[in-house]
Coordinates of C-alpha atoms and ligand atoms in Angstrom, one line a residue:
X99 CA -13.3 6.6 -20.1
X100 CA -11.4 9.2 -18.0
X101 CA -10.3 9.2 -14.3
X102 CA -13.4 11.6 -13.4
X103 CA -15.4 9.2 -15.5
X104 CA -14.4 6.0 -13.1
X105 CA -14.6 7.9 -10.0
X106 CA -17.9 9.4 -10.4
X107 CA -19.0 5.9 -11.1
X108 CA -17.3 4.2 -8.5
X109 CA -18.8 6.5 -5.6
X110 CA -20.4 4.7 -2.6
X111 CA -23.7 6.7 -1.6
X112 CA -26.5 5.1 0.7
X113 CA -28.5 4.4 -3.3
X114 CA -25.6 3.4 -5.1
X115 CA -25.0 0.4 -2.6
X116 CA -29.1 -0.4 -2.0
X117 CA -28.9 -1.0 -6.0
X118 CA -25.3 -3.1 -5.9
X119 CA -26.5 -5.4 -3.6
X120 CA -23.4 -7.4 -3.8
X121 CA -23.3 -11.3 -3.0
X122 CA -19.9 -13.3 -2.4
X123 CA -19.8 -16.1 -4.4
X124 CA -17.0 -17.9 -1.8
X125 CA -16.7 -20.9 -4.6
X126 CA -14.9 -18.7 -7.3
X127 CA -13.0 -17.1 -4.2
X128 CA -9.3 -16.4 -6.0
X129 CA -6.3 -18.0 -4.5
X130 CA -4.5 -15.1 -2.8
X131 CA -0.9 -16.7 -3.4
X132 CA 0.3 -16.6 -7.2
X133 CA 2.7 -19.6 -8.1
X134 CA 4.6 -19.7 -11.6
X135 CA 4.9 -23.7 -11.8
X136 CA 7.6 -26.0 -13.4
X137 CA 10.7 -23.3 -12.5
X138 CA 13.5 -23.4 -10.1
X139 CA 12.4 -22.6 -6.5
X140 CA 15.4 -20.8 -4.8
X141 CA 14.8 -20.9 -1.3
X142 CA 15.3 -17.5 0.7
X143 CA 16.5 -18.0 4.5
X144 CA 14.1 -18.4 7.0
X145 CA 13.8 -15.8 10.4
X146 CA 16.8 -13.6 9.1
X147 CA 17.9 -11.3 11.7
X148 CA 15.7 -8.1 12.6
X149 CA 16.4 -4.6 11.3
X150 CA 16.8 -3.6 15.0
X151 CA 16.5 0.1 14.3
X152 CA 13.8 2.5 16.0
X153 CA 11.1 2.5 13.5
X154 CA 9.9 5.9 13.9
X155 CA 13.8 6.4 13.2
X156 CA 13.4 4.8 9.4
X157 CA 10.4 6.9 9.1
X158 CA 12.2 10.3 9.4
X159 CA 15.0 8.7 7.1
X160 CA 17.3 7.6 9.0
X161 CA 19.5 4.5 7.3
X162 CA 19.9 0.9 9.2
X163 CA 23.1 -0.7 9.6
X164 CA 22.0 -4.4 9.3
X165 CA 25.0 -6.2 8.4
X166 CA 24.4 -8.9 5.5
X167 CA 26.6 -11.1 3.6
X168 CA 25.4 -12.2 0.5
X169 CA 22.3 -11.6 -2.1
X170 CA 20.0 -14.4 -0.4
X171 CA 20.3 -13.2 3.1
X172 CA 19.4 -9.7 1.7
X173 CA 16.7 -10.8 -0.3
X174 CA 15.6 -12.6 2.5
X175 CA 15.1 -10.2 5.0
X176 CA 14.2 -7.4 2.9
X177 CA 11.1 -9.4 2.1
X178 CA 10.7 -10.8 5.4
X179 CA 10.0 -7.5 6.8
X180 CA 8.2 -6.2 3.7
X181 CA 5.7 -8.5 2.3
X182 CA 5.8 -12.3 4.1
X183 CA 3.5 -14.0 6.4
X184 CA 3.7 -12.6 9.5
X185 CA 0.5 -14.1 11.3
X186 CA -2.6 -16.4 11.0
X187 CA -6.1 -16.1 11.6
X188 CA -8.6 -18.6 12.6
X189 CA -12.3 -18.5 11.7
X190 CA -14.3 -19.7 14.9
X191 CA -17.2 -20.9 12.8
X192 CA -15.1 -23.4 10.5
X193 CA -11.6 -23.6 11.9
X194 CA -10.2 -22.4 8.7
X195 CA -7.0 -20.6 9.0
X196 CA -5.9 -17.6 7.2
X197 CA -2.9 -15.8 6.3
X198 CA -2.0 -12.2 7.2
X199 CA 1.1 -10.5 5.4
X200 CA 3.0 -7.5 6.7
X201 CA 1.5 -5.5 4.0
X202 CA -1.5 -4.9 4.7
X203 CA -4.8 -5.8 1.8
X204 CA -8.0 -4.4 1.6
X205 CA -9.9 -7.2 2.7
X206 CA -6.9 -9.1 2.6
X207 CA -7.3 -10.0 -0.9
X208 CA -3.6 -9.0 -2.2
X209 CA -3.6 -8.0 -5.2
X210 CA -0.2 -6.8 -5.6
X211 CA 2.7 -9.2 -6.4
X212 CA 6.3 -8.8 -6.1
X213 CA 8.3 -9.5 -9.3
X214 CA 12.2 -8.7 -9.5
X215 CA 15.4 -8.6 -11.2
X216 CA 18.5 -8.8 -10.2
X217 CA 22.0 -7.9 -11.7
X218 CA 25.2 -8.6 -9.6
X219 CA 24.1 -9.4 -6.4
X220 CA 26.9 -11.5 -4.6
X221 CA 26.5 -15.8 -4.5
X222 CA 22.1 -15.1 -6.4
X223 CA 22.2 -15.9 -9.9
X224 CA 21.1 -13.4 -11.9
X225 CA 17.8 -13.0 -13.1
X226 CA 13.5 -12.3 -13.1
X227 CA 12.2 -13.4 -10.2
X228 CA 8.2 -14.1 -8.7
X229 CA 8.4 -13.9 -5.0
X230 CA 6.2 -16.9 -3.6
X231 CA 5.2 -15.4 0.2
X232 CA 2.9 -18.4 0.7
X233 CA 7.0 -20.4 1.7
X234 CA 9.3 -17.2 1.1
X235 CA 10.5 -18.4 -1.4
X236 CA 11.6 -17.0 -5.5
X237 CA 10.7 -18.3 -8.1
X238 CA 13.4 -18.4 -11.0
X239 CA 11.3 -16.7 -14.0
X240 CA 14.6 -16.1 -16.1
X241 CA 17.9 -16.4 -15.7
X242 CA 21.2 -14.5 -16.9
X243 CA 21.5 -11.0 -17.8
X244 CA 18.3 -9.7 -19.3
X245 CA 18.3 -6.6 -21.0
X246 CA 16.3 -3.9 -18.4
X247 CA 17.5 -0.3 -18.4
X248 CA 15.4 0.9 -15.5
X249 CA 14.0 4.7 -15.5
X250 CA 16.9 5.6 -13.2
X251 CA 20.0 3.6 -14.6
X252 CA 21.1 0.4 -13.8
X253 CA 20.4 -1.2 -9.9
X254 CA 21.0 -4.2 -8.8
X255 CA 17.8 -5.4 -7.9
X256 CA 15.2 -3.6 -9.4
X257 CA 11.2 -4.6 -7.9
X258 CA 8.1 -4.7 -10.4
X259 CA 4.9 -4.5 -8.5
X260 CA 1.8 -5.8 -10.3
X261 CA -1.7 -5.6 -9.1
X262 CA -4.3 -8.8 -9.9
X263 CA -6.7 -6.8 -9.7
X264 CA -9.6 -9.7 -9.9
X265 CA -8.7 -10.6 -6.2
X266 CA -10.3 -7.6 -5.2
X267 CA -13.0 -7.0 -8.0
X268 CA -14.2 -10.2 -6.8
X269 CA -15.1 -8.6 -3.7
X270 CA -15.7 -4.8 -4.1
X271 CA -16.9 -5.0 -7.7
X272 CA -15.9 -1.9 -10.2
X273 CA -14.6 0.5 -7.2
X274 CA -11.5 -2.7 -6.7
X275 CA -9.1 -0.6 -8.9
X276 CA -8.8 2.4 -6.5
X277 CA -7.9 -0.6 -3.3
X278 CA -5.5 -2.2 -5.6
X279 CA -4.1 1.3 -5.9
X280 CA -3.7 2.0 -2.9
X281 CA -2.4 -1.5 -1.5
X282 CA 0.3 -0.6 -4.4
X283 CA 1.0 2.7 -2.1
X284 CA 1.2 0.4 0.6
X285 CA 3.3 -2.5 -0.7
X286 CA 5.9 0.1 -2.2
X287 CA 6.0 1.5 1.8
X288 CA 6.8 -2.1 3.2
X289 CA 9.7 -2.7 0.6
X290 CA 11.2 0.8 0.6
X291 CA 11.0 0.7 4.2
X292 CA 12.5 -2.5 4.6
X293 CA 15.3 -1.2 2.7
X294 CA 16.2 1.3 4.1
X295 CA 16.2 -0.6 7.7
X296 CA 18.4 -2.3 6.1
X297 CA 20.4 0.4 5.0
X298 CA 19.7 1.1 1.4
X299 CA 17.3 3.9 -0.4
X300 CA 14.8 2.8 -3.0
X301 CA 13.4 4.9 -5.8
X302 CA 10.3 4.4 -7.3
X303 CA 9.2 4.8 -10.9
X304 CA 5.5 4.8 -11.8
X305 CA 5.9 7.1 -15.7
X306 CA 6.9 4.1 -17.4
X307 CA 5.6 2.3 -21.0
X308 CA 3.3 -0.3 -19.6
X309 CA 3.2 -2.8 -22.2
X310 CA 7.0 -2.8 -22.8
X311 CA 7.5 -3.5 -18.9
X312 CA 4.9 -6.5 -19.5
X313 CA 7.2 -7.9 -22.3
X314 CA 10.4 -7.1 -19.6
X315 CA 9.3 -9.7 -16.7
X316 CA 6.4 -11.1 -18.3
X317 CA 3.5 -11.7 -15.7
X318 CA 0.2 -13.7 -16.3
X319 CA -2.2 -11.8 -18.1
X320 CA -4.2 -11.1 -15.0
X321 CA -1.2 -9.4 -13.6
X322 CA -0.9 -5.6 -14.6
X323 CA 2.4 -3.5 -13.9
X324 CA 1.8 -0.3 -11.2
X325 CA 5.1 0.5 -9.9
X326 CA 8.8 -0.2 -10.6
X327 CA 10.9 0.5 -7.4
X328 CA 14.5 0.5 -7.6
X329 CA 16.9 0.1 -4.6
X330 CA 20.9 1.1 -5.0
X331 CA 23.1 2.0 -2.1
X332 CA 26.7 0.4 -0.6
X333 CA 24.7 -2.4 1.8
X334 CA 23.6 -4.4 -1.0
X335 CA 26.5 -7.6 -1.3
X336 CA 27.3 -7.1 -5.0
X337 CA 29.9 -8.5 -7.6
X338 CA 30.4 -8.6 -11.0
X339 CA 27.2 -8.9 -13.2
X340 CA 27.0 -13.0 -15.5
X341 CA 27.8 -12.4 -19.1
X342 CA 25.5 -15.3 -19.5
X343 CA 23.1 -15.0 -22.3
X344 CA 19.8 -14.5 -20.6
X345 CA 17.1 -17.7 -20.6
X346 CA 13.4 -17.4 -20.2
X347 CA 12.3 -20.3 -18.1
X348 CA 8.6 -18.7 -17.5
X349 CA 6.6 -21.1 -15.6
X350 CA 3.1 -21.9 -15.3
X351 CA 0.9 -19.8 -13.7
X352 CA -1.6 -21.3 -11.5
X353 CA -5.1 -20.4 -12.0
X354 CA -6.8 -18.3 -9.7
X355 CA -10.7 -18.4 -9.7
X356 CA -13.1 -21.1 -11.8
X357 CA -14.3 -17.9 -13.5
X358 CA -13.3 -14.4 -13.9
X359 CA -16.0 -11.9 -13.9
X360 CA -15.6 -9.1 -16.1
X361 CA -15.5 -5.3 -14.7
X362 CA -15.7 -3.0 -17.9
X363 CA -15.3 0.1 -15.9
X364 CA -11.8 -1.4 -13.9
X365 CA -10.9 -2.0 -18.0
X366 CA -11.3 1.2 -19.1
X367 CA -9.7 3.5 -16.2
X368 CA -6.8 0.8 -16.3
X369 CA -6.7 1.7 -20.0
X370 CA -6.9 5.5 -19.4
X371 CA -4.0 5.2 -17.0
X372 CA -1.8 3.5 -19.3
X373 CA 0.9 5.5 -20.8
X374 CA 2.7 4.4 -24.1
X375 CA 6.6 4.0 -24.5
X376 CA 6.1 6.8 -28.0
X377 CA 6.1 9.5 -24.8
X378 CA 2.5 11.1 -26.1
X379 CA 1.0 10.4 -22.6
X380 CA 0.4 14.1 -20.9
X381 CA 3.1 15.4 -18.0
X382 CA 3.3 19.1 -17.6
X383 CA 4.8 21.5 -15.0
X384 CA 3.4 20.1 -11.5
X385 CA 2.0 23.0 -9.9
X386 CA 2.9 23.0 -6.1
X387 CA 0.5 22.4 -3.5
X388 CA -1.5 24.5 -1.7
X389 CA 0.1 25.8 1.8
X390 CA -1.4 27.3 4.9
X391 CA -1.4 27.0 8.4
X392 CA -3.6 26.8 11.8
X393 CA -3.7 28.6 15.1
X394 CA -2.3 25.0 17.0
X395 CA 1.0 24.3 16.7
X396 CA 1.8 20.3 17.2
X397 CA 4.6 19.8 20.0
X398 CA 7.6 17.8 19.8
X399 CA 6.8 14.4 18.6
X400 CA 6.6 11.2 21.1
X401 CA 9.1 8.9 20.8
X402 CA 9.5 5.3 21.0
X403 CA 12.6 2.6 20.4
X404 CA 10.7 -0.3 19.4
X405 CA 12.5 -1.4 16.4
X406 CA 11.4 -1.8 12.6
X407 CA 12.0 -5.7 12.5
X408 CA 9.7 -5.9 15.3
X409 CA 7.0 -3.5 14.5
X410 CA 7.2 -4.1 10.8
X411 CA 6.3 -7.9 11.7
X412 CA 3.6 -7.5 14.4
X413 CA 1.8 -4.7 12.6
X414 CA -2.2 -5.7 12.2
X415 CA -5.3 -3.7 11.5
X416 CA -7.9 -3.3 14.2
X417 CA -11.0 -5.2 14.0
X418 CA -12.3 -2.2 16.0
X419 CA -10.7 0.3 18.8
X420 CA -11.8 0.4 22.2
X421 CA -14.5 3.6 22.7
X422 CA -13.9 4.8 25.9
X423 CA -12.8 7.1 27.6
X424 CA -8.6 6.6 27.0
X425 CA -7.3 9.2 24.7
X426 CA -4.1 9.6 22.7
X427 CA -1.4 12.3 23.9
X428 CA -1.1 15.4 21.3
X429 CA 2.7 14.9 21.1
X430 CA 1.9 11.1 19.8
X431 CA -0.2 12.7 16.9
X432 CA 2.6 14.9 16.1
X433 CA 4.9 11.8 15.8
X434 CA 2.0 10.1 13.5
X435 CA 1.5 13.1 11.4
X436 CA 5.6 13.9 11.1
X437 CA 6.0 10.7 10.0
X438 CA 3.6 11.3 6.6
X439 CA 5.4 14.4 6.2
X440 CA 8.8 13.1 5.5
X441 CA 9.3 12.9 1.6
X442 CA 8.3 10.3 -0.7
X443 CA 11.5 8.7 -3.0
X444 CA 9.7 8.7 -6.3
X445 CA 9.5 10.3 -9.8
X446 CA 5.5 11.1 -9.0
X447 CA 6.1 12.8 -5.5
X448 CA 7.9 16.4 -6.2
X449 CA 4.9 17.7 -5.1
X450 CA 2.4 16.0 -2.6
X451 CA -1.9 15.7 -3.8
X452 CA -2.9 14.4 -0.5
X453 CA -3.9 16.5 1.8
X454 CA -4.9 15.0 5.5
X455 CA -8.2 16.4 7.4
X456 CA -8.7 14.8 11.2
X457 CA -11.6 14.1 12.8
X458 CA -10.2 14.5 16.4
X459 CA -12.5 12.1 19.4
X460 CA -9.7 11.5 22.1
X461 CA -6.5 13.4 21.7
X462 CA -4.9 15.2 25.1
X463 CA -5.2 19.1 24.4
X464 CA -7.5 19.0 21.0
X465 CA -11.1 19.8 21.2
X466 CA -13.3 17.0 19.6
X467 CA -13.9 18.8 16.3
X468 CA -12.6 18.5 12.6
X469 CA -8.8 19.8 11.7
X470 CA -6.5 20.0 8.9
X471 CA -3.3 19.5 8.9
X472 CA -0.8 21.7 7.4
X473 CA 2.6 19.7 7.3
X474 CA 4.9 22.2 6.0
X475 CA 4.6 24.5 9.7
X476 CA 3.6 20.8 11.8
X477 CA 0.2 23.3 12.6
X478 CA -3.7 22.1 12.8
X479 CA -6.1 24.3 11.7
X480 CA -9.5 23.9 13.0
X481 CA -12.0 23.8 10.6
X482 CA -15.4 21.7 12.6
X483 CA -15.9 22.2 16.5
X484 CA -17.9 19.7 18.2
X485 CA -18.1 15.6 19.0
X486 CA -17.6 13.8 15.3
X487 CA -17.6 10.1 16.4
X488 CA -21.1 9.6 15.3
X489 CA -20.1 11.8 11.8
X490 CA -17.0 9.8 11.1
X491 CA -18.4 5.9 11.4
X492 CA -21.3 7.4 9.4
X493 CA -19.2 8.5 6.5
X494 CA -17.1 5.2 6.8
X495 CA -20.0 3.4 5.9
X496 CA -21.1 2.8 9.4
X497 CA -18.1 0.7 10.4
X498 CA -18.0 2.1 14.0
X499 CA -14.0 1.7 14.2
X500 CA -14.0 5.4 12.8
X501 CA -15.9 6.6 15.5
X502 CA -14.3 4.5 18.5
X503 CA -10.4 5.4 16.9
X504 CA -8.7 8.3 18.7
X505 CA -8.4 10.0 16.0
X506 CA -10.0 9.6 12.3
X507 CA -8.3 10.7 9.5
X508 CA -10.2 11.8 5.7
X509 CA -7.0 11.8 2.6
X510 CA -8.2 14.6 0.4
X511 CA -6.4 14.2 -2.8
X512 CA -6.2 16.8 -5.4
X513 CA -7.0 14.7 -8.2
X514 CA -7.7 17.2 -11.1
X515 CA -4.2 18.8 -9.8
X516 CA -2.6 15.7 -10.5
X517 CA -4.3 15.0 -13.6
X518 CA -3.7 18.6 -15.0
X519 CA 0.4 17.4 -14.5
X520 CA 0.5 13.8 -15.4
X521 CA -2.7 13.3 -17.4
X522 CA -5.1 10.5 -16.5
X523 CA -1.7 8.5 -15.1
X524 CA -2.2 11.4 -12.1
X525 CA -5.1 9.1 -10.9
X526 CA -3.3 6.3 -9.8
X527 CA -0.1 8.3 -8.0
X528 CA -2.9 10.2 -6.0
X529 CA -4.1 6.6 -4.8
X530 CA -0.4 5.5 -4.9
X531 CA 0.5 8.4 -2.2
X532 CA -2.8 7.9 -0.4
X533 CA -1.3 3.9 0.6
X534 CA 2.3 5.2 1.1
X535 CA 1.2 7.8 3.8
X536 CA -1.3 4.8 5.1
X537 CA 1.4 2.6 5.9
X538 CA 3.6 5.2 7.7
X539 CA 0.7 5.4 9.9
X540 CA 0.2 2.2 10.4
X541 CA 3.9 1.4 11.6
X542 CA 4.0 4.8 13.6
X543 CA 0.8 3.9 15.5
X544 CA 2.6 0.5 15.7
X545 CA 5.5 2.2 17.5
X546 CA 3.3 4.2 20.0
X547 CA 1.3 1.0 20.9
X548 CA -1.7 2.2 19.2
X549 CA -3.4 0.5 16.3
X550 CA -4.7 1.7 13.1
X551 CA -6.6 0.6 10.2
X552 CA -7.0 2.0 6.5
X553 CA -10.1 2.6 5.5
X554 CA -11.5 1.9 1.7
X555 CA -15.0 2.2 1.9
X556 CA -16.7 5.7 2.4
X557 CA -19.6 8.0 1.3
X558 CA -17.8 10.0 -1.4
X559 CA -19.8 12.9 -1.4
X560 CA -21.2 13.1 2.1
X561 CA -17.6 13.9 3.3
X562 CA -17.4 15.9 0.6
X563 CA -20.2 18.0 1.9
X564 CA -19.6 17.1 5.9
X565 CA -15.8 19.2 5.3
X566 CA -17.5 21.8 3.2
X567 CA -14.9 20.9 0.4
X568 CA -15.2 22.8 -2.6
X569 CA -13.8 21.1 -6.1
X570 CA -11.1 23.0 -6.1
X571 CA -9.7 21.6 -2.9
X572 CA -9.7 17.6 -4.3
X573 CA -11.9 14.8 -3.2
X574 CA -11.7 11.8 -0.3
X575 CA -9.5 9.3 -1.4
X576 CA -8.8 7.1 1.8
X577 CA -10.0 6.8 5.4
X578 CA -8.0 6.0 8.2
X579 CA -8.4 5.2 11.9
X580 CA -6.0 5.5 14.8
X581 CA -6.5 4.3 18.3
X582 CA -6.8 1.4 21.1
X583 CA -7.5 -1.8 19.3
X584 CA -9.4 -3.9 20.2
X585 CA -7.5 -7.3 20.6
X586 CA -8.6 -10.3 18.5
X587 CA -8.0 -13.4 19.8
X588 CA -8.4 -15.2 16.4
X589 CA -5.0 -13.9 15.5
X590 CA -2.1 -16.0 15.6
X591 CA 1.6 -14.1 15.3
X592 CA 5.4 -15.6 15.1
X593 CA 8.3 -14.7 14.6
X594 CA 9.1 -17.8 13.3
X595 CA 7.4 -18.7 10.1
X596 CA 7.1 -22.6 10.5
X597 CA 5.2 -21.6 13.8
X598 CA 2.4 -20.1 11.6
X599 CA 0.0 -22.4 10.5
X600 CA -2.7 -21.5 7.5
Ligands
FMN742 C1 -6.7 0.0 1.1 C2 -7.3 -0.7 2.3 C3 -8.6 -0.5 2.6 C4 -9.1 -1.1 3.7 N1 -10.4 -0.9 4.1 C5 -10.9 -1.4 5.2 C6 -12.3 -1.1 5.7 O1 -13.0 -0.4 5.0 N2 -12.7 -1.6 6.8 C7 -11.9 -2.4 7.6 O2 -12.3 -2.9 8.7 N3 -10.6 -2.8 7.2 C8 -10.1 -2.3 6.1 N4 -8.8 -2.5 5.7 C9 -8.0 -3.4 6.5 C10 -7.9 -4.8 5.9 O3 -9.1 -5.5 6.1 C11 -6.7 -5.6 6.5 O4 -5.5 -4.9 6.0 C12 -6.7 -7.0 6.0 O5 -7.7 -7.7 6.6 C13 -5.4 -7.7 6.5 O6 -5.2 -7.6 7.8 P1 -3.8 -6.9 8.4 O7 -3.8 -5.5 8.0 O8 -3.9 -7.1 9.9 O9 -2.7 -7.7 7.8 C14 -8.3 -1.9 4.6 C15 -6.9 -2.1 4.2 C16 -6.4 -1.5 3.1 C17 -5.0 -1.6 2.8

């Protein structure tokens, strides 16, 4: 199988779902929270104190001061604000309640889990950890001073993310790899964001030997390595790394569904993506994207000083956005769109394969049309004149958010670009980018008091044809809507985490 293979088979189109005619079977529903059982459970501080710098602020770069004193206070609030609870969400029809995370899940399924190492960080023994987010908690996998030379050189905590990625096949059925993909793009957002709140930079590696990170930190089988992200910088409380021989304590790892339903298709691109530690896998010269510009230059970019703790924590998709008549100023979609601009910290991003095409309903000072957005010069060209409400929900698969949102956004990703450099690996960084550059616009819509949602499920082809793409210019990767939400009274938020009940 290649990557072309798996996403020519994984299109939506109006036959290929007639034929699918999926039905949930909620019985063999997987647990969303992973547990490795029988190991020390260290527990991280509840409610640590909020990053309380502007968040559009971390977006552009900037660095938070957070003061904090030791290894489990960072831990702490790095995850708090990058991947814990942050809200519940009752179902009228049976009272059940939810959980929501602040990383956000294609159907909330989370796939991705947060595995990490630590060398050196002051008063935390070193060691593998599993982060629990069902009590924010870590789970002591190993302990001592295991043998990890990350791509970079040493850090002292170094993240593996893994995808599961039966959580979501469970639900979306052979096209789940490209979601867990992109909720990788997202995750690595949340944590590199939190970070740097805090006030350290993050690195992210995703050209490494899958199977010999497997052996490093050891996840169920279900769990497959995506992305190693690195953080180094002076705000992390260090000390001198143990000397203590390192112990595998393991754990047991709690079983997700009665049954696991296989997906040969999400087997074989996962295959074709892998790259061997013998160096064979492909990476050539990346050739540089494609620049351009338009005839409207954005302005200067709204502002806002709601802070990261804050914003990071009440972020939530939209159910749906109100339709009417209230639009979005031009110089908030210049903050939204500077914010996916800004570079991305990792050893796939030298050059960008996502390129993002607006579908433009309420925005002060743009015609309703179709633009494109050339990042280099902040400019939009227009390429579509005329209402594209109706055009956007249709290509979203009906879901009438996209044409009620402000603005709607299509992610072209150049995927044979990406593949010509890194080989089939190319796939999964264009999907990887695709979630980074959907968080930023989650947490800058966030900012503006607008809300946004990503957007997995599309007609491949028909936006293909509806932008007059040829090849040559990439295919849809990734939807995204931007506007008034619609507020859902089901949702339950706190800052305080013993408030939220699921
Ligand atoms: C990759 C991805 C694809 C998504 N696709 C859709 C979609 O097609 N329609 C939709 O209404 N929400 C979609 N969502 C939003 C999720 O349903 C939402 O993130 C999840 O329910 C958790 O809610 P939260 O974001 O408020 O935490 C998507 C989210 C992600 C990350």
């Amino acid at each position: 199988m290649t990557w072309r293979e798996y996403h020519e088979a994984t299109k939506h189109s109006v036959e290929s779902l007639r034929l699918t005619g999926r039905v949930l079977d909620w019985a063999n529903m997987p647990d969303p929270f992973r547990h490795y059982e029988g190991v020390p459970v260290l527990d991280l501080s509840a409610d640590p104190p909020a990053p309380d710098m502007p968040v559009l602020d971390v977006l552009q770069g900037a660095f938070g001061t957070t003061p904090v004193g030791d290894g489990l206070a960072f831990l702490s609030q790095l995850l708090f604000y990058s991947a814990a609870i942050s809200a519940s969400k009752r179902v009228p029809s049976t009272g059940y309640n939810y959980a929501l995370r602040v990383n956000p899940s294609s159907g909330n399924l989370h796939p991705t889990e947060f595995h990490f190492l630590t060398r050196g960080l002051k008063s935390w023994p070193d060691g593998w950890y599993h982060y629990d987010p069902s009590r924010h908690m870590a789970e002591q996998r190993g302990r001592g001073d295991f043998e990890m030379k990350p791509p970079g050189g040493p850090a002292p905590i170094v993240f593996v993310l893994t995808s599961i990625v039966w959580r979501e096949a469970w639900k979306y059925g052979e096209r789940a790899y490209r979601y867990c993909l992109h909720d990788i793009g997202h995750a690595w957002q949340a944590l590199a964001l939190s970070a740097r709140a805090i006030g350290c930079d993050s690195f992210a590696f995703g050209h490494f030997p899958d199977d010999e990170v497997a052996l490093l930190c050891r996840p169920n089988m279900d769990e497959w390595p995506m992305l190693i992200v690195s953080l180094h910088g002076k705000c992390i409380p260090v000390r001198e790394a143990d000397t203590a021989k390192a112990v595998w304590l393991g754990g047991q790892a709690n079983q997700l569904s009665k049954e696991t339903i296989a997906h040969p298709l999400i087997d074989g691109i996962h295959f074709a993506t892998k790259r061997s530690g013998s160096g064979s896998s492909h990476t050539s010269f990346a050739e540089l994207a494609q620049t351009g510009s338009g005839e409207i230059t954005l302005p200067s970019p709204a502002s806002s000083t709601r802070s990261f703790g804050e914003v990071a924590r009440m972020r939530r998709s939209a159910l749906d956005f109100l339709g009417g008549k209230q639009s979005m100023s031009l110089a908030e979609l210049s903050a939204i769109l500077a914010v996916t601009a800004q570079p991305l910290l990792a050893d796939f991003a030298g050059t960008r394969f996502i390129q993002l095409y607006l579908y433009a309903h309420r925005v002060d000072g743009l015609k309703p049309g179709v633009y494109r957005f050339w990042p280099e010069r902040a400019e939009l060209e227009q390429l579509k004149s005329g209402d594209q409400r109706v055009a956007a929900a249709g290509l979203s698969l009906g879901q009438d958010l996209a044409g009620n949102a402000c603005v709607t956004f299509s992610m072209i990703g150049d995927l044979d670009r990406a593949a010509g450099t890194y080989g089939d690996r190319g796939y999964r960084y264009v999907h990887f980018e695709a979630g980074a550059i959907g968080h930023r616009l989650y947490l800058a819509a966030e900012a503006l008091g607008l809300g946004a949602t990503g957007i997995g499920a599309f007609y491949d082809d028909e936006v293909h044809r509806h932008l007059n793409l040829t090849p040559n210019h990439g295919q849809v990767v990734y939807h995204f809507a931007i506007g008034y939400p619609v507020l859902d009274p089901r949702v339950a938020a706190s800052n305080d985490p013993q408030e939220i009940t699921w």
